[in-house]
Coordinates of C-alpha atoms in Angstrom, one line a residue:
X7 CA -36.3 19.7 -15.2
X8 CA -35.7 16.6 -13.0
X9 CA -32.7 15.5 -15.1
X10 CA -31.2 19.0 -14.8
X11 CA -31.5 18.8 -11.0
X12 CA -29.9 15.4 -10.9
X13 CA -27.1 16.5 -13.3
X14 CA -26.5 19.7 -11.3
X15 CA -26.4 17.7 -8.1
X16 CA -23.9 15.2 -9.5
X17 CA -21.8 18.0 -10.9
X18 CA -21.7 19.7 -7.5
X19 CA -20.8 16.4 -5.7
X20 CA -18.1 15.8 -8.3
X21 CA -16.7 19.3 -7.7
X22 CA -16.8 18.8 -4.0
X23 CA -14.9 15.6 -4.2
X24 CA -12.4 17.2 -6.5
X25 CA -11.8 20.0 -4.1
X26 CA -11.4 17.6 -1.2
X27 CA -8.8 15.6 -3.2
X28 CA -6.8 18.7 -3.9
X29 CA -6.8 19.6 -0.2
X30 CA -5.6 16.1 0.7
X31 CA -2.9 16.2 -1.9
X32 CA -1.7 19.6 -0.7
X33 CA -1.8 18.3 2.9
X34 CA 0.2 15.2 1.9
X35 CA 2.9 17.3 0.3
X36 CA 3.1 19.6 3.4
X37 CA 3.5 16.5 5.6
X38 CA 6.1 14.9 3.4
X39 CA 8.0 18.2 3.3
X40 CA 7.9 18.6 7.1
X41 CA 9.0 14.9 7.5
X42 CA 12.0 15.5 5.1
X43 CA 13.0 18.7 7.1
X44 CA 12.7 16.8 10.4
X45 CA 14.8 13.9 9.2
X46 CA 17.5 16.1 7.7
X47 CA 17.8 18.1 10.9
X48 CA 17.6 15.3 13.5
X49 CA 19.1 12.3 11.5
X50 CA 22.0 13.6 9.4
X51 CA 24.4 11.1 7.8
X52 CA 27.6 10.6 9.8
X53 CA 30.7 12.7 9.0
X54 CA 32.5 10.9 6.2
X55 CA 35.9 10.9 8.1
X56 CA 34.2 9.5 11.2
X57 CA 32.4 6.8 9.2
X58 CA 35.6 5.7 7.4
X59 CA 37.5 5.5 10.8
X60 CA 34.8 3.2 12.3
X61 CA 34.7 0.9 9.3
X62 CA 37.2 -1.9 8.7
X63 CA 40.1 -0.9 6.5
X64 CA 39.0 -3.6 4.0
X65 CA 35.7 -1.9 3.4
X66 CA 35.3 0.5 0.4
X67 CA 35.5 4.1 1.8
X68 CA 33.9 5.4 -1.4
X69 CA 30.5 4.0 -0.5
X70 CA 27.8 6.7 -0.7
X71 CA 25.5 6.3 2.3
X72 CA 21.7 6.5 1.9
X73 CA 19.9 9.0 4.2
X74 CA 17.2 7.9 6.6
X75 CA 14.7 9.9 4.5
X76 CA 15.7 7.9 1.4
X77 CA 15.4 4.6 3.2
X78 CA 11.9 5.5 4.4
X79 CA 11.0 6.6 0.9
X80 CA 12.3 3.4 -0.6
X81 CA 10.4 1.3 2.0
X82 CA 7.2 3.2 1.3
X83 CA 7.6 2.9 -2.5
X84 CA 8.4 -0.8 -2.2
X85 CA 5.3 -1.4 -0.1
X86 CA 3.1 0.6 -2.5
X87 CA 4.6 -0.7 -5.8
X88 CA 4.9 -4.4 -4.9
X89 CA 2.7 -5.2 -1.9
X90 CA 3.2 -8.9 -2.5
X91 CA 7.0 -8.5 -2.0
X92 CA 7.6 -5.3 0.1
X93 CA 11.1 -6.2 1.2
X94 CA 14.1 -4.0 0.5
X95 CA 17.5 -5.5 0.3
X96 CA 20.0 -4.0 2.8
X97 CA 23.4 -3.3 1.4
X98 CA 26.5 -1.5 2.4
X99 CA 25.1 1.9 1.5
X100 CA 22.6 1.6 4.4
X101 CA 24.1 3.0 7.6
X102 CA 23.6 0.3 10.3
X103 CA 22.4 2.7 13.0
X104 CA 19.5 3.7 10.8
X105 CA 18.4 0.1 10.2
X106 CA 18.7 -0.6 13.9
X107 CA 16.5 2.4 14.6
X108 CA 13.8 1.4 12.2
X109 CA 13.8 -2.2 13.5
X110 CA 14.0 -1.3 17.2
X111 CA 11.0 1.0 17.1
X112 CA 8.9 -1.3 15.0
X113 CA 8.9 0.9 11.9
X114 CA 10.5 -1.9 9.8
X115 CA 10.6 -5.7 10.1
X116 CA 13.2 -8.2 9.0
X117 CA 12.4 -10.9 6.6
X118 CA 11.8 -14.1 8.5
X119 CA 14.3 -16.1 6.4
X120 CA 16.7 -13.4 5.1
X121 CA 18.2 -10.9 7.6
X122 CA 19.4 -8.7 4.8
X123 CA 15.9 -7.8 3.8
X124 CA 13.5 -5.4 5.6
X125 CA 10.0 -4.1 5.0
X126 CA 7.9 -1.3 6.3
X127 CA 5.5 -2.4 9.1
X128 CA 2.0 -2.4 7.5
X129 CA 0.5 0.1 9.9
X130 CA -2.6 0.4 7.8
X131 CA -3.4 -3.3 8.7
X132 CA -2.7 -3.0 12.4
X133 CA -5.9 -1.2 13.4
X134 CA -9.5 -0.9 12.3
X135 CA -9.9 2.4 10.5
X136 CA -13.1 3.1 12.4
X137 CA -11.0 3.6 15.5
X138 CA -8.7 6.2 13.9
X139 CA -9.2 9.7 15.2
X140 CA -7.5 12.6 13.5
X141 CA -6.7 15.7 15.5
X142 CA -8.5 17.9 12.9
X143 CA -10.6 17.4 9.9
X144 CA -8.6 18.1 6.7
X145 CA -11.6 17.7 4.6
X146 CA -13.6 20.5 6.2

């Protein structure tokens, strides 16, 4: 009888955790989708003709620019996949105003020795998690 109660209790706890994980994953997808929509609306790539006019005539006009959303996604993936080397190499497909925006507002940091490399600021290391307050409880 006692083992049945313990087993039932463990199973209920497991199902509760599983349910919370599904809620967190759904919430994460919702947030990422909203971020993508926001970035597409407020940070579109420059008009191709305008971009080519501003560039030097010696530069390749066929360069495909990377969106701000893709830059952020690459920075996040780099940080998660290789935390020991989270730097992304900036090349000509990165629109300079996007890099400037990320650097100016502390979202990204330049490599101390190579200005052509940036990484995402490690926000998770900036504050003690016990001081984080969320506006609502997603696990409720």
